[in-house]
Amino acid sequence: MRNGNEHFVTCGQMKILERRADEDGLSYYQMMENAGTAAALAIMERIGSGFPPAAVAEAPSGIAAMSVKHERRHQALIFCGKGNNGGDGFVVARKMSESGFCVHVILVDGQPVTEDSVTNFRLLENMPVQVTDMTENERVLMYMRVWPDIIVDAIYGTGFHGSLSGNALRAAIYMNKFKIGESAESCADIQPARSAPADAPRPVMFSLDIPSGLGGDIVDEQEVDVNSVRADCTIAFHARKPVHLQKFAARYCGDIIVADIGIDEGRLWSV
């Protein structure tokens, strides 16, 4: 569908496209791999111009970028939900670890539950990726002493409706404090445990597909959860969703990058 020159699909249409792609030979697992790989590349390309030259080498285009090694091991903090958006986050974690980043994954709602996200989570077991489960200690964010360079929001995607609650709300407030400081809702047990090093830039925040807390199809600002993640950049998979086109969503989405995950939409609609 198009709104002016902006191509978009609704969340329902995206599910249909994914199902048809799977039936046509592009598995759900491969789409997750493509999404996470594309997101990792987009993140590395973005921070290549966002950090000082000594911080990170500019990632070239293409899969070869995954082999880039960085002069200093930058800290990537990745918040993952238990569904497929979290699975995309696990792929990002793997790809960034392979590229020399120091990666810390936070399981917001516990262990993953969808088949492909479980598979990608298990691929992290033999990698130097730290994993922390918020369901085992809801105050874990209070004790974190890492100052991240990169924060990735992979909690909720197109399946989210309503308002954030529980650990997802805690995680969103924690992430937002790095960007908007004390204007975020106050909560003593989710304050960053350490202040920023004197020479540290503010972390660059990325959301996968949709900032957690926003419904992908909303077009009414009254439906927005004000605690939704406020990303610097949102990496939309395959196409923009309706919320990406709304002016009120700009403060949450930041810049929007559309990542190709291998879906041939024109052909699949004709199937």
XYZ file of C-alpha atoms in Angstrom:
271
model
C 0.000 0.000 0.000
C 1.064 3.603 -0.482
C 0.508 6.824 1.409
C 1.739 9.385 -1.111
C 5.197 8.121 -2.024
C 5.547 6.047 1.160
C 5.110 2.312 0.714
C 3.800 0.573 3.818
C 2.071 -2.603 4.938
C -0.199 -3.111 7.913
C 0.796 -5.590 10.595
C -1.877 -7.974 9.326
C -0.571 -7.723 5.778
C 2.950 -8.369 7.034
C 1.840 -11.608 8.662
C 0.224 -12.708 5.394
C 3.384 -11.879 3.442
C 5.541 -13.809 5.905
C 3.237 -16.820 5.711
C 3.207 -16.777 1.908
C 6.984 -16.339 1.800
C 7.386 -19.340 4.099
C 5.083 -21.420 1.906
C 7.086 -20.260 -1.119
C 10.388 -21.475 0.322
C 11.710 -18.535 2.361
C 11.425 -19.991 5.853
C 10.461 -18.011 8.934
C 13.897 -18.883 10.294
C 15.627 -17.435 7.227
C 13.522 -14.281 7.426
C 14.620 -13.865 11.059
C 18.235 -14.417 10.061
C 17.886 -11.890 7.234
C 16.209 -9.348 9.520
C 18.804 -9.622 12.275
C 21.708 -9.539 9.837
C 20.306 -6.492 8.039
C 19.711 -4.756 11.376
C 23.255 -5.459 12.580
C 24.646 -4.052 9.340
C 22.449 -0.955 9.635
C 23.603 -0.407 13.222
C 27.277 -0.700 12.294
C 26.861 1.627 9.333
C 25.031 4.156 11.512
C 27.593 4.198 14.296
C 30.391 4.304 11.760
C 29.543 7.975 11.309
C 28.172 8.512 14.812
C 31.340 7.763 16.804
C 34.844 9.229 16.582
C 37.136 7.477 14.050
C 38.961 5.569 16.787
C 35.722 4.189 18.102
C 34.508 2.097 15.219
C 35.458 1.493 11.604
C 32.809 2.320 9.046
C 31.123 -0.893 8.001
C 31.130 -1.530 4.254
C 27.902 -2.600 2.635
C 27.106 -6.285 2.307
C 27.596 -9.306 4.507
C 31.370 -8.763 4.510
C 30.700 -6.045 7.072
C 30.117 -8.741 9.666
C 33.860 -9.448 9.714
C 34.807 -5.885 10.672
C 36.861 -5.775 13.886
C 36.834 -2.631 15.980
C 39.744 -0.889 17.644
C 37.918 -0.682 20.955
C 35.335 -3.218 22.067
C 32.200 -1.169 22.242
C 29.415 -2.145 24.568
C 26.114 -3.188 22.996
C 23.147 -3.693 25.320
C 20.314 -5.612 23.640
C 16.889 -5.930 25.295
C 15.055 -8.987 23.946
C 11.457 -10.085 24.385
C 10.411 -13.724 24.342
C 8.809 -13.650 20.880
C 10.094 -13.202 17.355
C 11.214 -9.602 17.844
C 13.479 -10.926 20.565
C 14.642 -13.584 18.111
C 15.662 -10.823 15.710
C 17.579 -9.330 18.633
C 19.432 -12.607 19.236
C 20.589 -12.590 15.616
C 21.781 -8.994 16.049
C 23.642 -10.054 19.206
C 25.369 -12.908 17.381
C 26.352 -10.807 14.383
C 27.652 -7.939 16.503
C 29.628 -10.302 18.739
C 31.181 -11.880 15.654
C 32.173 -8.375 14.550
C 34.036 -7.613 17.769
C 31.426 -5.874 19.910
C 31.085 -6.675 23.601
C 27.440 -7.764 23.759
C 25.120 -8.044 26.753
C 21.635 -9.489 26.160
C 18.834 -8.746 28.624
C 15.928 -11.216 28.596
C 13.061 -8.906 29.486
C 10.234 -11.444 29.774
C 12.316 -14.560 30.389
C 13.368 -17.339 28.047
C 12.221 -17.197 24.400
C 9.129 -19.204 23.500
C 8.855 -19.225 19.694
C 10.705 -21.942 17.789
C 12.988 -19.706 15.750
C 13.806 -17.382 18.634
C 14.715 -20.403 20.790
C 17.034 -21.655 18.035
C 18.764 -18.288 17.742
C 19.049 -17.933 21.505
C 20.808 -21.300 21.715
C 23.311 -20.159 19.094
C 24.549 -17.616 21.652
C 25.473 -20.297 24.193
C 29.022 -20.809 22.914
C 29.676 -17.153 22.182
C 31.185 -14.462 24.435
C 27.758 -12.899 24.955
C 26.586 -12.118 28.471
C 22.935 -12.975 29.126
C 20.888 -11.655 32.049
C 17.275 -12.637 32.783
C 15.138 -9.876 34.290
C 12.574 -12.413 35.485
C 15.168 -13.856 37.852
C 15.974 -10.452 39.322
C 13.669 -7.568 38.475
C 16.156 -5.110 39.992
C 18.976 -6.225 37.710
C 19.096 -2.890 35.880
C 19.931 -1.149 39.139
C 23.171 -3.114 39.403
C 24.391 -2.830 35.832
C 27.729 -1.044 35.717
C 28.320 -1.049 31.986
C 27.950 2.229 30.122
C 26.696 1.096 26.694
C 27.618 2.707 23.417
C 24.677 1.058 21.662
C 21.253 0.075 22.969
C 18.978 -2.172 20.923
C 15.271 -2.494 21.664
C 14.072 -5.928 20.519
C 11.254 -6.417 23.013
C 8.035 -6.135 21.000
C 7.258 -5.906 17.298
C 4.150 -6.067 15.125
C 2.263 -8.284 17.561
C 2.171 -5.687 20.349
C -1.038 -3.964 21.433
C -1.911 -1.894 24.488
C 0.483 -0.426 27.043
C 3.815 -1.498 28.468
C 3.822 -3.143 31.874
C 6.074 -5.136 34.180
C 9.639 -5.697 33.067
C 8.989 -4.325 29.583
C 7.962 -1.011 31.143
C 11.036 -1.057 33.380
C 13.286 -1.739 30.411
C 11.713 1.041 28.326
C 12.096 3.582 31.128
C 15.711 2.513 31.611
C 16.465 2.948 27.907
C 14.692 6.289 27.735
C 16.668 7.687 30.669
C 19.768 7.646 28.503
C 18.005 9.843 25.936
C 15.603 12.083 27.817
C 17.051 11.941 31.329
C 14.859 12.701 34.292
C 11.882 13.654 32.137
C 11.305 9.906 31.960
C 9.050 8.395 34.597
C 10.950 8.111 37.894
C 11.634 4.631 39.232
C 14.458 4.133 41.741
C 15.340 0.559 40.830
C 15.984 1.253 37.145
C 18.406 4.135 37.392
C 21.619 3.522 35.437
C 24.041 2.258 38.090
C 26.873 4.527 37.032
C 27.167 7.964 35.556
C 28.593 8.480 32.108
C 32.381 8.514 31.747
C 33.598 12.041 31.063
C 34.417 11.308 27.424
C 31.499 8.971 26.689
C 28.873 9.935 24.108
C 25.225 9.235 24.821
C 24.353 5.706 23.702
C 22.813 5.417 20.246
C 19.431 3.712 20.544
C 17.926 1.428 17.917
C 14.518 -0.260 17.771
C 13.883 -3.340 15.665
C 10.841 -2.917 13.396
C 8.763 -0.834 15.839
C 9.753 0.921 19.085
C 8.437 -1.189 21.954
C 5.235 0.307 23.312
C 3.906 1.483 19.949
C 1.281 -0.495 18.097
C 2.325 -0.943 14.486
C -1.057 0.063 13.072
C -1.929 3.024 15.294
C -2.709 6.345 13.639
C -4.181 8.128 16.684
C -1.789 9.810 19.116
C -4.230 9.099 21.951
C -3.309 5.418 21.654
C 0.394 6.023 22.287
C 1.978 4.778 25.493
C 4.126 7.747 26.553
C 6.699 5.331 27.993
C 7.330 3.780 24.577
C 10.994 3.461 23.668
C 12.389 6.638 22.094
C 14.869 5.389 19.530
C 17.370 7.374 17.535
C 16.769 4.982 14.662
C 14.125 2.365 13.899
C 14.972 -0.453 11.513
C 11.694 -1.431 9.826
C 11.645 -4.923 8.364
C 10.541 -5.209 4.716
C 8.425 -2.032 4.757
C 7.187 0.771 6.949
C 4.129 0.082 9.071
C 1.312 2.650 9.472
C 2.702 4.043 12.740
C 5.991 4.918 11.043
C 4.165 7.436 8.842
C 2.565 9.371 11.698
C 4.083 12.721 12.696
C 3.500 12.035 16.381
C 5.586 8.859 16.143
C 8.741 10.682 15.040
C 9.846 11.266 18.633
C 9.746 7.501 19.205
C 10.985 6.175 15.865
C 13.754 8.649 15.127
C 15.231 8.010 11.702
C 13.664 5.071 9.869
C 15.674 2.587 7.832
C 13.805 -0.039 5.805
C 15.682 -3.350 5.759
C 15.200 -5.953 3.046
C 14.514 -9.385 4.568
C 14.058 -11.223 1.274
C 10.303 -10.922 0.746
C 9.220 -10.408 -2.879
C 5.989 -8.587 -2.086
C 4.794 -8.012 -5.637
C 5.041 -11.675 -6.531
C 3.605 -12.929 -3.247
C 0.453 -10.807 -3.554
C -0.191 -12.460 -6.899
C 0.132 -15.981 -5.478
